Short mmCIF file of C-alpha atoms and ligand atoms in Angstrom, two decimals:
data_model
loop_
_atom_site.label_atom_id
_atom_site.label_comp_id
_atom_site.label_asym_id
_atom_site.label_seq_id
_atom_site.Cartn_x
_atom_site.Cartn_y
_atom_site.Cartn_z
CA MET Y 252 0.00 0.00 0.00
CA GLU Y 253 1.71 3.19 -1.16
CA LYS Y 254 1.62 6.02 1.40
CA PHE Y 255 2.66 9.67 1.29
CA GLU Y 256 3.27 10.93 4.81
CA PHE Y 257 3.82 14.48 6.02
CA ASP Y 258 4.55 15.38 9.64
CA SER Y 259 4.80 18.95 10.89
CA GLY Y 260 6.51 17.85 14.09
CA ILE Y 261 3.96 20.00 15.97
CA ASP Y 262 1.12 18.54 18.00
CA GLY Y 263 -2.17 18.41 16.11
CA PRO Y 264 -4.62 16.14 14.32
CA ALA Y 265 -3.49 12.97 12.56
CA LEU Y 266 -5.47 12.85 9.32
CA VAL Y 267 -5.52 9.98 6.84
CA VAL Y 268 -6.93 10.48 3.34
CA THR Y 269 -7.80 7.28 1.48
CA GLY Y 270 -8.78 6.44 -2.09
CA ALA Y 271 -9.75 3.39 -4.14
CA VAL Y 272 -11.15 1.36 -1.29
CA HIS Y 273 -13.25 0.34 -4.28
CA GLY Y 274 -10.90 -0.45 -7.16
CA ASP Y 275 -13.01 1.04 -9.96
CA GLU Y 276 -13.25 4.49 -8.41
CA ARG Y 277 -10.69 6.97 -9.68
CA ALA Y 278 -11.85 9.83 -7.44
CA GLY Y 279 -9.42 9.00 -4.62
CA PRO Y 280 -6.21 8.31 -6.53
CA ASP Y 281 -6.73 11.13 -9.04
CA SER Y 282 -7.79 13.72 -6.42
CA ILE Y 283 -4.91 12.84 -4.10
CA GLY Y 284 -2.48 12.90 -7.06
CA SER Y 285 -3.74 16.27 -8.22
CA PHE Y 286 -3.68 17.72 -4.70
CA LEU Y 287 -0.12 16.52 -4.02
CA GLU Y 288 1.12 17.86 -7.34
CA ASN Y 289 0.01 21.36 -6.45
CA TRP Y 290 0.58 21.43 -2.71
CA ASP Y 291 3.47 23.41 -1.15
CA ARG Y 292 3.81 20.68 1.51
CA ILE Y 293 3.68 23.16 4.38
CA LEU Y 294 1.79 21.81 7.40
CA LYS Y 295 1.05 24.13 10.32
CA LYS Y 296 0.44 21.31 12.76
CA GLY Y 297 -0.28 17.61 13.04
CA ARG Y 298 0.43 15.01 10.40
CA VAL Y 299 -1.32 13.71 7.31
CA THR Y 300 -1.04 10.43 5.42
CA PHE Y 301 -2.33 9.99 1.89
CA VAL Y 302 -3.11 6.51 0.59
CA PRO Y 303 -4.25 6.89 -3.02
CA VAL Y 304 -5.04 3.20 -3.53
CA VAL Y 305 -6.17 1.10 -0.58
CA ASN Y 306 -7.38 -1.92 -2.54
CA GLU Y 307 -4.51 -2.40 -5.00
CA ALA Y 308 -5.65 -5.80 -6.32
CA ALA Y 309 -9.11 -4.45 -7.20
CA ARG Y 310 -7.59 -1.29 -8.66
CA ALA Y 311 -5.30 -3.39 -10.89
CA GLN Y 312 -8.34 -5.06 -12.44
CA ASN Y 313 -10.54 -1.92 -12.30
CA THR Y 314 -13.31 -3.60 -10.34
CA ARG Y 315 -15.10 -2.58 -7.14
CA PHE Y 316 -13.51 -5.52 -5.32
CA VAL Y 317 -11.81 -8.84 -6.04
CA ASP Y 318 -13.67 -11.17 -3.64
CA VAL Y 319 -15.73 -9.07 -1.20
CA ASP Y 320 -16.47 -5.40 -0.61
CA LEU Y 321 -13.64 -4.08 1.59
CA ASN Y 322 -15.95 -1.30 2.74
CA ARG Y 323 -18.26 -3.89 4.29
CA CYS Y 324 -15.80 -6.29 5.88
CA MET Y 325 -13.64 -4.06 8.09
CA GLY Y 326 -15.44 -5.50 11.12
CA ALA Y 327 -15.11 -9.17 10.10
CA GLU Y 328 -14.17 -11.35 13.03
CA GLU Y 329 -12.75 -14.17 10.99
CA LEU Y 330 -10.44 -13.26 8.17
CA GLY Y 331 -9.82 -15.89 5.53
CA GLU Y 332 -7.94 -16.14 2.27
CA LEU Y 333 -10.14 -13.70 0.34
CA SER Y 334 -8.19 -10.95 -1.41
CA GLU Y 335 -9.79 -8.16 0.67
CA HIS Y 336 -9.52 -10.11 3.93
CA LYS Y 337 -5.76 -10.29 3.44
CA ILE Y 338 -5.41 -6.49 3.57
CA VAL Y 339 -7.91 -5.81 6.38
CA PRO Y 340 -5.25 -5.98 9.17
CA GLU Y 341 -3.04 -3.44 7.38
CA VAL Y 342 -5.97 -1.11 6.74
CA ARG Y 343 -7.10 -1.40 10.36
CA ALA Y 344 -3.57 -0.53 11.56
CA LEU Y 345 -3.52 2.47 9.21
CA LEU Y 346 -6.79 3.82 10.63
CA GLU Y 347 -5.78 3.13 14.22
CA ALA Y 348 -2.63 5.20 13.70
CA HIS Y 349 -4.72 8.31 12.93
CA ASP Y 350 -7.53 10.37 14.52
CA VAL Y 351 -9.48 11.54 11.49
CA LEU Y 352 -10.35 9.85 8.18
CA LEU Y 353 -11.36 11.36 4.86
CA ASP Y 354 -12.38 8.49 2.55
CA LEU Y 355 -12.83 9.43 -1.10
CA HIS Y 356 -15.15 7.53 -3.41
CA SER Y 357 -17.03 7.97 -6.70
CA PHE Y 358 -20.06 6.17 -8.06
CA ARG Y 359 -21.23 4.49 -11.25
CA LYS Y 360 -24.69 5.92 -11.78
CA GLY Y 361 -26.43 9.22 -11.08
CA ASP Y 362 -25.03 12.66 -10.47
CA GLY Y 363 -24.23 14.99 -7.63
CA ALA Y 364 -21.54 14.55 -5.02
CA PHE Y 365 -22.47 13.86 -1.41
CA ALA Y 366 -20.81 13.40 1.93
CA LEU Y 367 -21.69 10.85 4.61
CA LEU Y 368 -21.34 11.36 8.35
CA GLY Y 369 -21.83 8.99 11.26
CA PRO Y 370 -24.26 8.93 14.17
CA LYS Y 371 -25.07 11.52 16.78
CA ASP Y 372 -23.31 11.21 20.12
CA ASN Y 373 -24.62 8.12 21.89
CA SER Y 374 -23.61 5.36 24.26
CA GLY Y 375 -25.62 2.58 22.62
CA GLY Y 376 -24.19 -0.80 21.78
CA LEU Y 377 -24.32 -0.55 17.99
CA GLU Y 378 -22.18 2.48 17.34
CA PRO Y 379 -21.20 4.42 20.48
CA PHE Y 380 -19.77 7.82 19.57
CA SER Y 381 -18.61 11.00 21.27
CA HIS Y 382 -17.17 13.18 18.47
CA GLU Y 383 -20.40 14.40 16.87
CA ILE Y 384 -19.48 18.09 17.09
CA ALA Y 385 -16.00 17.61 15.64
CA GLU Y 386 -17.26 15.26 12.92
CA THR Y 387 -20.08 17.62 11.93
CA ALA Y 388 -17.60 20.49 11.57
CA PHE Y 389 -15.25 18.23 9.61
CA GLY Y 390 -18.10 17.17 7.32
CA ALA Y 391 -18.98 20.81 6.69
CA SER Y 392 -15.37 21.69 5.90
CA VAL Y 393 -15.16 19.35 2.90
CA GLY Y 394 -17.53 21.68 1.06
CA ILE Y 395 -20.03 19.20 -0.36
CA LYS Y 396 -23.58 20.56 -0.46
CA ARG Y 397 -25.42 17.28 0.12
CA VAL Y 398 -24.65 15.61 3.41
CA LEU Y 399 -26.25 12.42 4.73
CA HIS Y 400 -26.05 10.75 8.11
CA GLY Y 401 -27.64 7.91 10.05
CA TRP Y 402 -26.81 4.88 7.93
CA LEU Y 403 -25.81 2.16 10.38
CA GLY Y 404 -28.65 2.71 12.88
CA SER Y 405 -31.39 2.62 10.27
CA TYR Y 406 -29.85 -0.37 8.51
CA ASN Y 407 -29.52 -2.26 11.80
CA CYS Y 408 -33.14 -1.54 12.65
CA ALA Y 409 -34.37 -2.89 9.30
CA LEU Y 410 -32.12 -5.93 9.43
CA SER Y 411 -33.21 -6.76 13.01
CA ALA Y 412 -36.86 -6.59 11.95
CA PHE Y 413 -36.18 -8.78 8.91
CA ASN Y 414 -34.34 -11.33 11.06
CA ALA Y 415 -37.09 -11.28 13.71
CA SER Y 416 -39.70 -12.00 11.03
CA ASN Y 417 -37.66 -15.11 10.24
CA GLY Y 418 -37.46 -16.15 13.91
CA LYS Y 419 -33.88 -14.94 14.40
CA THR Y 420 -33.65 -12.71 17.45
CA ASP Y 421 -30.30 -13.65 19.02
CA ASP Y 422 -28.21 -10.81 17.55
CA PRO Y 423 -29.20 -7.22 18.46
CA PHE Y 424 -26.68 -5.72 16.03
CA PRO Y 425 -26.82 -7.71 12.79
CA ALA Y 426 -25.64 -4.69 10.76
CA LEU Y 427 -22.20 -4.93 12.32
CA GLU Y 428 -21.51 -8.15 10.50
CA LYS Y 429 -22.22 -6.76 7.05
CA SER Y 430 -21.80 -3.04 7.29
CA VAL Y 431 -18.58 -1.98 8.97
CA GLY Y 432 -16.55 -0.06 6.45
CA MET Y 433 -13.71 2.43 6.70
CA THR Y 434 -15.57 5.18 8.54
CA GLU Y 435 -17.39 2.85 10.94
CA TYR Y 436 -14.09 1.19 11.80
CA MET Y 437 -12.44 4.59 12.37
CA ARG Y 438 -15.19 5.69 14.76
CA ASN Y 439 -15.01 2.41 16.60
CA ALA Y 440 -11.25 2.92 16.96
CA GLY Y 441 -11.88 6.24 18.73
CA GLY Y 442 -11.62 8.67 15.82
CA TYR Y 443 -14.06 10.37 13.49
CA ALA Y 444 -14.56 10.29 9.75
CA CYS Y 445 -16.29 11.47 6.62
CA THR Y 446 -16.90 9.68 3.34
CA VAL Y 447 -17.04 11.88 0.27
CA GLU Y 448 -18.72 10.49 -2.82
CA CYS Y 449 -17.08 12.93 -5.24
CA GLY Y 450 -19.42 12.31 -8.19
CA GLN Y 451 -19.98 9.92 -11.06
CA HIS Y 452 -16.66 8.20 -11.94
CA GLU Y 453 -16.20 10.14 -15.18
CA ALA Y 454 -18.01 13.36 -14.25
CA GLU Y 455 -16.14 16.59 -14.95
CA ASP Y 456 -16.25 17.82 -11.37
CA CYS Y 457 -15.49 14.47 -9.72
CA ILE Y 458 -11.76 15.14 -9.28
CA SER Y 459 -12.11 18.84 -8.45
CA ASN Y 460 -14.65 17.92 -5.73
CA GLY Y 461 -12.13 15.47 -4.31
CA VAL Y 462 -9.30 18.01 -4.38
CA SER Y 463 -11.39 20.69 -2.69
CA ALA Y 464 -12.57 18.16 -0.09
CA ILE Y 465 -8.92 17.39 0.78
CA GLU Y 466 -8.08 21.12 0.99
CA GLY Y 467 -11.20 21.86 3.03
CA ALA Y 468 -10.44 19.01 5.43
CA LEU Y 469 -6.88 20.24 6.02
CA VAL Y 470 -8.00 23.88 6.40
CA GLY Y 471 -10.88 22.87 8.67
CA LEU Y 472 -8.50 20.96 10.94
CA GLY Y 473 -6.18 24.00 11.07
CA MET Y 474 -3.39 22.10 9.32
CA ILE Y 475 -2.90 24.32 6.26
CA GLU Y 476 -3.61 27.93 5.33
CA GLY Y 477 -6.59 28.53 3.10
CA GLU Y 478 -10.31 28.86 3.00
CA ILE Y 479 -12.99 26.28 3.54
CA PRO Y 480 -14.85 25.75 0.25
CA LYS Y 481 -18.07 27.75 0.08
CA VAL Y 482 -21.36 25.91 -0.25
CA GLU Y 483 -23.77 28.01 -2.33
CA GLY Y 484 -27.14 28.38 -0.64
CA GLY Y 485 -26.19 26.31 2.43
CA PHE Y 486 -26.13 22.56 2.97
CA ASP Y 487 -28.82 20.08 2.01
CA CYS Y 488 -28.57 17.75 4.95
CA TYR Y 489 -30.59 14.54 5.28
CA GLU Y 490 -30.97 11.83 7.85
CA LEU Y 491 -31.19 8.28 6.53
CA TYR Y 492 -34.09 7.11 8.65
CA GLN Y 493 -35.52 3.96 7.10
CA VAL Y 494 -34.00 1.13 5.12
CA ILE Y 495 -36.50 -1.09 3.34
CA ILE Y 496 -35.46 -4.70 3.00
CA LYS Y 497 -36.90 -7.14 0.53
CA SER Y 498 -38.82 -9.76 2.51
CA HIS Y 499 -41.23 -11.12 -0.08
CA GLU Y 500 -40.76 -12.34 -3.68
CA ASP Y 501 -42.91 -9.50 -5.10
CA ASP Y 502 -41.18 -6.74 -3.12
CA GLY Y 503 -39.42 -3.99 -5.03
CA LEU Y 504 -39.70 -0.53 -6.51
CA ILE Y 505 -42.92 0.16 -8.40
CA ASN Y 506 -41.03 2.72 -10.46
CA ASP Y 507 -37.50 1.48 -11.01
CA THR Y 508 -36.28 4.71 -12.59
CA ILE Y 509 -35.95 6.22 -9.10
CA GLU Y 510 -32.44 7.61 -8.50
CA ASN Y 511 -30.48 9.01 -5.58
CA PHE Y 512 -31.89 12.35 -4.33
CA ASP Y 513 -35.21 12.03 -6.18
CA VAL Y 514 -37.92 13.59 -4.03
CA LEU Y 515 -40.49 10.87 -3.43
CA PRO Y 516 -44.24 11.52 -3.65
CA LYS Y 517 -46.25 11.55 -0.44
CA GLY Y 518 -49.25 9.24 -0.37
CA GLU Y 519 -48.55 7.43 -3.65
CA PRO Y 520 -47.33 3.83 -3.56
CA ILE Y 521 -43.62 3.80 -4.39
CA LEU Y 522 -42.82 0.19 -3.66
CA LYS Y 523 -44.10 -3.17 -2.59
CA VAL Y 524 -42.96 -4.35 0.80
CA GLY Y 525 -44.09 -7.49 2.61
CA GLY Y 526 -46.30 -8.05 -0.44
CA LYS Y 527 -48.18 -4.76 0.15
CA ASP Y 528 -48.07 -1.25 -1.32
CA PHE Y 529 -45.91 1.17 0.64
CA SER Y 530 -46.40 4.93 0.52
CA LEU Y 531 -44.93 7.83 2.46
CA ASP Y 532 -46.80 9.76 5.12
CA GLN Y 533 -44.45 12.75 5.04
CA ASP Y 534 -43.20 15.36 2.54
CA GLY Y 535 -39.61 16.03 1.57
CA VAL Y 536 -38.36 12.45 1.69
CA ILE Y 537 -35.63 11.59 -0.81
CA ALA Y 538 -34.52 8.26 -2.23
CA MET Y 539 -31.06 6.86 -1.53
CA PHE Y 540 -29.41 3.73 -2.88
CA PRO Y 541 -32.40 2.36 -4.83
CA LYS Y 542 -31.71 -1.10 -6.18
CA ALA Y 543 -33.38 -2.49 -9.30
CA SER Y 544 -33.31 -6.18 -8.42
CA PRO Y 545 -32.40 -6.92 -4.80
CA GLN Y 546 -32.40 -10.41 -3.33
CA ILE Y 547 -34.55 -11.30 -0.32
CA GLY Y 548 -32.80 -9.88 2.74
CA GLU Y 549 -31.15 -7.05 0.76
CA SER Y 550 -32.20 -3.43 0.86
CA ILE Y 551 -34.55 -2.11 -1.84
CA ILE Y 552 -34.17 1.56 -1.01
CA THR Y 553 -33.18 3.86 1.85
CA LEU Y 554 -35.41 6.80 2.76
CA ALA Y 555 -33.91 10.09 3.93
CA ARG Y 556 -35.62 13.15 5.40
CA PRO Y 557 -34.35 16.71 5.92
CA SER Y 558 -32.02 17.13 8.90
CA LYS Y 559 -30.86 20.24 10.76
CA ARG Y 560 -27.49 18.76 11.73
CA LEU Y 561 -25.51 21.24 9.59
CA ASP Y 562 -27.69 24.29 10.25
CA ASN Y 563 -25.35 25.84 12.79
CA VAL Y 564 -21.88 25.14 11.46
ZN1 ZN Q 643 -16.93 3.46 -3.27
#
């Protein structure tokens, strides 16, 4: 794993910036490359490590992963011979050696960059956390207008309900098995983190979004001179509040042209769930991560509603 490390020698945050956790996403490597090419390498405090390509084997074949999604198996208890499992210990050690993570991604379909933050401060068993204020400020500093939060809690809730309907009630936190990625691991290790989905892989602004996210992160943490990128018209912040899991053969989207950030109609059936029509009882809900043909037990769509989390930053 190639690393570029810079240490000011002065006390301060330890930031790690990662790319290509998914091998087919150029946002990380290209943004980090472009940033480093133009950076004067002056750090005011702390230290920063850049890892342009985390999953080198997947990057070499330009696929999301070789065997399993690295961004879902960081919490795996048993590591086997799978390509991604072999690098998990090194990636864990990398995160544990830092306080703050900026993880850069891009996506295949749709448009519009977005950032993802973790939970609110809590002492629950799923995802205990105490850096909400710092993480919210960090998330604002990367300068991405659309910000989402609340993934793991809502996914765990849906998965628990799905398991319970199949008589499986022994595990209160089933999401931990399938859903611990880079940021979740970082929070669990005592730090905080932000994922930036910089845009569609080939979109014109994908790399510039990544570069300005890196600059904004470093400025926001007081590590370099500069200005935090401006977000025109303020943030559009949403809480992911409900994950809908396919539980019945007929379940799925009624309209499968739904894309990320589409505003969903209130009162009209948008999908089948448990064999019945499902419609929303509130305005302003957007669609996230809609899936055209999920398997039973997989999510069909995630619903997100407006959040005030970034109103006062
Ligand atoms: Zn990705």
